[in-house]
mmCIF file of C-alpha atoms and ligand atoms in Angstrom:
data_model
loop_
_atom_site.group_PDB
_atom_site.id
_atom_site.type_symbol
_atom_site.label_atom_id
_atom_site.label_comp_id
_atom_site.label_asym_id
_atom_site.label_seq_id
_atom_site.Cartn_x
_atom_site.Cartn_y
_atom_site.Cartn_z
ATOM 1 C CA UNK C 1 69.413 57.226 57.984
ATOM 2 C CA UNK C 2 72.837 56.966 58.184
ATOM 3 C CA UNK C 3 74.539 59.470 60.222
ATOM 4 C CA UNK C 4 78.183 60.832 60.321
ATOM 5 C CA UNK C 5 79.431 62.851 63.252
ATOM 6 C CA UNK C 6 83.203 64.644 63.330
ATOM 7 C CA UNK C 7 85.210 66.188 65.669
ATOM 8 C CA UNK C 8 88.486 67.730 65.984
ATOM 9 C CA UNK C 9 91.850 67.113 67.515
ATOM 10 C CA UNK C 10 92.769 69.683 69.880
ATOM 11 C CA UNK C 11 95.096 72.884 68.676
ATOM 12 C CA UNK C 12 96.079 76.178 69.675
ATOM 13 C CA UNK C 13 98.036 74.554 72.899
ATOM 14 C CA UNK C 14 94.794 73.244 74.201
ATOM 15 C CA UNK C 15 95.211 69.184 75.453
ATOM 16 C CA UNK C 16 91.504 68.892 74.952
ATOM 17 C CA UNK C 17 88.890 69.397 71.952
ATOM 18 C CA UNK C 18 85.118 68.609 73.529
ATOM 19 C CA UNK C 19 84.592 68.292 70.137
ATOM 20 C CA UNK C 20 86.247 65.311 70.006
ATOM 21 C CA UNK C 21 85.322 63.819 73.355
ATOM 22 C CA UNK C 22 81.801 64.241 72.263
ATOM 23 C CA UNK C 23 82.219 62.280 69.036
ATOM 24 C CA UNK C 24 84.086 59.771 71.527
ATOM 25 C CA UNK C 25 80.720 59.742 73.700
ATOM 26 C CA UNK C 26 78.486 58.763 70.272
ATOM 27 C CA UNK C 27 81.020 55.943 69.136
ATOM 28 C CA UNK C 28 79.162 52.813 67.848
ATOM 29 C CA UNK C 29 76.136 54.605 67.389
ATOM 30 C CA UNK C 30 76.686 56.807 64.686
ATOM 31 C CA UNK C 31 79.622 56.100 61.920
ATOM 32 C CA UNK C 32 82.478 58.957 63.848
ATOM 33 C CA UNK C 33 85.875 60.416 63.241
ATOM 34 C CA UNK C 34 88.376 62.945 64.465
ATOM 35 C CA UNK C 35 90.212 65.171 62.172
ATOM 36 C CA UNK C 36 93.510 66.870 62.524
ATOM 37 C CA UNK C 37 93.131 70.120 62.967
ATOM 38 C CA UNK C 38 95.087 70.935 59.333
ATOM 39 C CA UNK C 39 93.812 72.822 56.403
ATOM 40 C CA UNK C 40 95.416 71.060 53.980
ATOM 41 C CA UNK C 41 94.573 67.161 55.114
ATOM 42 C CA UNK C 42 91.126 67.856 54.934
ATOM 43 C CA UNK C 43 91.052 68.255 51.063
ATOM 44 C CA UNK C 44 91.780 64.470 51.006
ATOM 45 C CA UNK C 45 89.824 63.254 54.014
ATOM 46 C CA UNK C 46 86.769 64.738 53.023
ATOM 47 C CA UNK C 47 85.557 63.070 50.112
ATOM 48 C CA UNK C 48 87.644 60.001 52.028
ATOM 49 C CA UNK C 49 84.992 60.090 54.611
ATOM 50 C CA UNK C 50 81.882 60.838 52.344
ATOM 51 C CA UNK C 51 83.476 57.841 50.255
ATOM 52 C CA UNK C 52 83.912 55.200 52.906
ATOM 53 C CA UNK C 53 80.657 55.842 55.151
ATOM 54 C CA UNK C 54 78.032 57.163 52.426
ATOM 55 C CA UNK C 55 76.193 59.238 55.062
ATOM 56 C CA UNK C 56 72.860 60.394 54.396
ATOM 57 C CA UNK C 57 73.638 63.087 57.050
ATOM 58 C CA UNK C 58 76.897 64.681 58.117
ATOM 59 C CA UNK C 59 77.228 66.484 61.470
ATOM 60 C CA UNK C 60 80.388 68.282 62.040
ATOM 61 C CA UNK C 61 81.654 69.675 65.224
ATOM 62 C CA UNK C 62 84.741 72.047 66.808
ATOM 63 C CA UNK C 63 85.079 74.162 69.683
ATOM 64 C CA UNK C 64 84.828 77.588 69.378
ATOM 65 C CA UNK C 65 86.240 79.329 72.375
ATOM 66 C CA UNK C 66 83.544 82.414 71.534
ATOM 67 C CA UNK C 67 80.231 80.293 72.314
ATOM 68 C CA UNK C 68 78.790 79.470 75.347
ATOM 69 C CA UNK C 69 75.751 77.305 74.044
ATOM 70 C CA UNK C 70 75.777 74.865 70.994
ATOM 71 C CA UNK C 71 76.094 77.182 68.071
ATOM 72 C CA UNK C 72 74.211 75.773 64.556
ATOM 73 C CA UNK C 73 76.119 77.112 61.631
ATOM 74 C CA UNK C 74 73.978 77.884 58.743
ATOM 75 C CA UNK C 75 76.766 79.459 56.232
ATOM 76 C CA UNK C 76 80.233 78.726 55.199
ATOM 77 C CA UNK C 77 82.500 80.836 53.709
ATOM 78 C CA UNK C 78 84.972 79.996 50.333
ATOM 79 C CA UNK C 79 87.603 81.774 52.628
ATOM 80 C CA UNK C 80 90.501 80.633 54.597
ATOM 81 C CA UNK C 81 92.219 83.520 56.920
ATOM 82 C CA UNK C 82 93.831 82.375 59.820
ATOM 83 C CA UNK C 83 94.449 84.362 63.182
ATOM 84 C CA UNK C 84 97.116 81.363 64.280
ATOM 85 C CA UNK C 85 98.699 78.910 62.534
ATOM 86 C CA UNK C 86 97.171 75.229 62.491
ATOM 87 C CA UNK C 87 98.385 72.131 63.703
ATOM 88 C CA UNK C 88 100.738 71.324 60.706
ATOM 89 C CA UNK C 89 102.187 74.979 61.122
ATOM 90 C CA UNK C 90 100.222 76.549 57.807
ATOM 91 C CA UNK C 91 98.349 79.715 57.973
ATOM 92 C CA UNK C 92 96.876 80.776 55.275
ATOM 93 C CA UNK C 93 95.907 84.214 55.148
ATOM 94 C CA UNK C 94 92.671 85.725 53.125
ATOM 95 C CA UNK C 95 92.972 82.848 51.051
ATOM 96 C CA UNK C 96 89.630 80.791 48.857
ATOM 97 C CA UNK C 97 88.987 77.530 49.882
ATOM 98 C CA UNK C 98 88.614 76.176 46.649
ATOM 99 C CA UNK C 99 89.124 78.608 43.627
ATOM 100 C CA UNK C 100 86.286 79.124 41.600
ATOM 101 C CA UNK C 101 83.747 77.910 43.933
ATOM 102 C CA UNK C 102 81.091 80.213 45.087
ATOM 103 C CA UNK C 103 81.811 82.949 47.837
ATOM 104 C CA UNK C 104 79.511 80.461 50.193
ATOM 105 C CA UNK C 105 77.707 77.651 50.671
ATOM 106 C CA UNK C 106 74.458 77.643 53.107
ATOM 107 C CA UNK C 107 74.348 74.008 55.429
ATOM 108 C CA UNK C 108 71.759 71.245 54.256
ATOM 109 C CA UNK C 109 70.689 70.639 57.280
ATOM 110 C CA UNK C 110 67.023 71.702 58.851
ATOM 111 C CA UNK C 111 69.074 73.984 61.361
ATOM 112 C CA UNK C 112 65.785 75.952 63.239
ATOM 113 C CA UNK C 113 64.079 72.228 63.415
ATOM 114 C CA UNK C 114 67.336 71.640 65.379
ATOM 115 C CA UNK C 115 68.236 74.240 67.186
ATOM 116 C CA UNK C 116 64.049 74.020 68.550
ATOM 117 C CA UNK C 117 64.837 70.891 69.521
ATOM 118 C CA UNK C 118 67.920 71.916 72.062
ATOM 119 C CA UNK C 119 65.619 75.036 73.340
ATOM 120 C CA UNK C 120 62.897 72.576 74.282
ATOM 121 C CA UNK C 121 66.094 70.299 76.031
ATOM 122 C CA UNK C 122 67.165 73.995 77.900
ATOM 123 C CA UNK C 123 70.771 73.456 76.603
ATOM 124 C CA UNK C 124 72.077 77.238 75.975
ATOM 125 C CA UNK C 125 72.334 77.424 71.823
ATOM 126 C CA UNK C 126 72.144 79.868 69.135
ATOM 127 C CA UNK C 127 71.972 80.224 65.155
ATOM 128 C CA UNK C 128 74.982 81.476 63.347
ATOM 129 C CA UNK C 129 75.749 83.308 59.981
ATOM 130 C CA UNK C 130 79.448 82.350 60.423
ATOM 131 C CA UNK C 131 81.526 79.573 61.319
ATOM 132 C CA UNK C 132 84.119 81.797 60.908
ATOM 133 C CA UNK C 133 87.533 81.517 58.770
ATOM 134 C CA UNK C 134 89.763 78.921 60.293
ATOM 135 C CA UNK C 135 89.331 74.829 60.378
ATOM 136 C CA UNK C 136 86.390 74.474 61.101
ATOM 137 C CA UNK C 137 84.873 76.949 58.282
ATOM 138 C CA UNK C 138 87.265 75.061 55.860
ATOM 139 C CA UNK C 139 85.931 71.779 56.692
ATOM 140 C CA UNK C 140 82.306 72.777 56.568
ATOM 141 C CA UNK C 141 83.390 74.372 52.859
ATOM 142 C CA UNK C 142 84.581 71.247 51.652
ATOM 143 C CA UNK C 143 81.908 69.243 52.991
ATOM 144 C CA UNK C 144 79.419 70.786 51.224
ATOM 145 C CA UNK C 145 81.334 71.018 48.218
ATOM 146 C CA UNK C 146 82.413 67.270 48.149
ATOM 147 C CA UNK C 147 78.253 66.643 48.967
ATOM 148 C CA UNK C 148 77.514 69.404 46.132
ATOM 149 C CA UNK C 149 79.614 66.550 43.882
ATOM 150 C CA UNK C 150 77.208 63.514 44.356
ATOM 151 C CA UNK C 151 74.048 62.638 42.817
ATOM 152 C CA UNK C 152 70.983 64.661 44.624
ATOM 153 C CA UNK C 153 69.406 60.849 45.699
ATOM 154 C CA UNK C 154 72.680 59.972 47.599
ATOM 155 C CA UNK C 155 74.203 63.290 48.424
ATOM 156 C CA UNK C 156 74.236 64.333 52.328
ATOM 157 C CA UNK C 157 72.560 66.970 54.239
ATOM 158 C CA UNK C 158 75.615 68.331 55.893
ATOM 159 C CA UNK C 159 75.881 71.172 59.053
ATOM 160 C CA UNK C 160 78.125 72.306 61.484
ATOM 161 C CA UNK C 161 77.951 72.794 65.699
ATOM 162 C CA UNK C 162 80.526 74.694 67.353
ATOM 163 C CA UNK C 163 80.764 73.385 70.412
ATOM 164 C CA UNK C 164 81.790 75.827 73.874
ATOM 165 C CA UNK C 165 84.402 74.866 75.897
ATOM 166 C CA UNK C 166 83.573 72.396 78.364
ATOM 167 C CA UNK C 167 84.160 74.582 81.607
ATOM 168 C CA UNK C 168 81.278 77.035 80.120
ATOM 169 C CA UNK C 169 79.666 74.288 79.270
ATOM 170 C CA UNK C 170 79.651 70.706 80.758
ATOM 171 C CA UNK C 171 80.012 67.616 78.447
ATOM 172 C CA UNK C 172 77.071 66.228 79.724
ATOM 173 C CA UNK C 173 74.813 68.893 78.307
ATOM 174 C CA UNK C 174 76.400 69.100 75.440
ATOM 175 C CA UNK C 175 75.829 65.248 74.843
ATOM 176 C CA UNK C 176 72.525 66.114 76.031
ATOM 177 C CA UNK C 177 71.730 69.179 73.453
ATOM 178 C CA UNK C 178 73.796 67.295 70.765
ATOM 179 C CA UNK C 179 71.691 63.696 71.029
ATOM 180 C CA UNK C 180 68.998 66.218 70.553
ATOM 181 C CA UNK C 181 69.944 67.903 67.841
ATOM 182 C CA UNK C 182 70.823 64.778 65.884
ATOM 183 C CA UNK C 183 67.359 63.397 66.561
ATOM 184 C CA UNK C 184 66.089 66.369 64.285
ATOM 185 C CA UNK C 185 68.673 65.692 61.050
ATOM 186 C CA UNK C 186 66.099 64.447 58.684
ATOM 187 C CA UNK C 187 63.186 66.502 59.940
ATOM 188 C CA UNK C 188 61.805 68.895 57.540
ATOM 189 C CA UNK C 189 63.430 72.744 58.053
ATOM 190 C CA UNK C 190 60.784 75.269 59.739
ATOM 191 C CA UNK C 191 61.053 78.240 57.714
ATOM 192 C CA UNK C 192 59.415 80.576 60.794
ATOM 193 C CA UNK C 193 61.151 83.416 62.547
ATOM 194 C CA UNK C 194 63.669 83.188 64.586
ATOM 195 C CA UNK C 195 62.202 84.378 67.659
ATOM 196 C CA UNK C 196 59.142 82.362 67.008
ATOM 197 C CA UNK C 197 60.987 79.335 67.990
ATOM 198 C CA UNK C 198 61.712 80.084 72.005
HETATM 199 N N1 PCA D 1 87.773 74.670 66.219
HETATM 200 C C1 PCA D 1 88.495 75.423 65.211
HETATM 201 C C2 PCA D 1 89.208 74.404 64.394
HETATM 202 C C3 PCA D 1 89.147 73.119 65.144
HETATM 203 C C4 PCA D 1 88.161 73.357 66.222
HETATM 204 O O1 PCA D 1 87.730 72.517 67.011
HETATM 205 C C5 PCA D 1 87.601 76.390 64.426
HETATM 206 O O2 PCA D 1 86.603 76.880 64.965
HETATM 207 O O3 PCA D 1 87.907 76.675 63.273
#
């Protein structure tokens, strides 16, 4: 197993991503990088990343100032509308992702398995049918597209965490919940209700 965890640089005036200080945390344990926080740059550094680490598992992160537990993402969306502009000043508004490509992509990654595994840790987290419009949506998009592009044998499972910020939530927990989380990548999915799993 070969896993790949990314964070974000911070934006929207913040000095801090926890995103980014939790990827900092996992550093020379799992193959890790920090994005800018740019629509654009990721069309390039995606299949960059896929091409120089060959994950067999790809866990992205961001902070979402919305959540107050780690948040599993289970869809993303071919759509990029943004409420501000990002870090290289562009804002595209109700725009596709990549043209042509479906209207969304579901994560390859056994998200309930997860997400059981921080409810059993007690770290606050929840399932979610959006990571929304911005960044972080666009880099879960091309992920799975770019993974969509390689054999089935060698393509990666690929998800996305939005993390809370870390006065709702501490860093420690999160590294806590997250370790978790990443010990369940390559378990198989548990197709059982929801509710079954607290
Ligand atoms: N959060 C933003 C982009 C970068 C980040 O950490 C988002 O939720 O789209």
């Amino acid at each position: 197993m070969h896993i790949l965890v990314t964070g974000f640089e911070p934006f929207g005036g913040d000095d801090v991503n926890p995103s980014a200080e939790l990827v900092a945390r996992l550093r020379g344990e799992v193959a890790t990088a920090v994005l800018p926080v740019e629509f654009e740059a990721l069309r390039e550094l995606v299949p960059a990343l896929l091409a120089e680490h060959h994950p067999s598992h790809v866990v992205c992160l961001g902070l979402s100032g919305r959540a107050t537990g780690l948040t599993l993402e289970r869809v993303a969306l071919n759509l990029a509308d943004a409420r501000i502009p990002d870090n290289a000043g562009h804002q595209p508004i109700d725009q596709s992702i990549v043209p042509d490509g479906p209207a969304a992509r579901f994560v390859t990654l056994p998200v309930k398995a997860m997400f059981k595994s921080l409810l059993e840790t007690s770290i606050p987290a929840e399932l979610s049918l959006s990571a929304g419009s911005y960044v972080c949506n666009a880099l879960l998009y091309l992920m799975l597209h770019e993974a969509d592009r390689i054999p089935a044998q060698r393509s990666p499972r690929c998800g996305f965490i939005h993390v809370p910020p870390a006065g709702v939530l501490g860093l420690d927990s999160q590294e806590r919940g997250l370790r978790a989380a990443l010990r369940q990548v390559g378990a198989p999915e548990m197709h059982v209700a929801e509710g079954a799993l607290d």
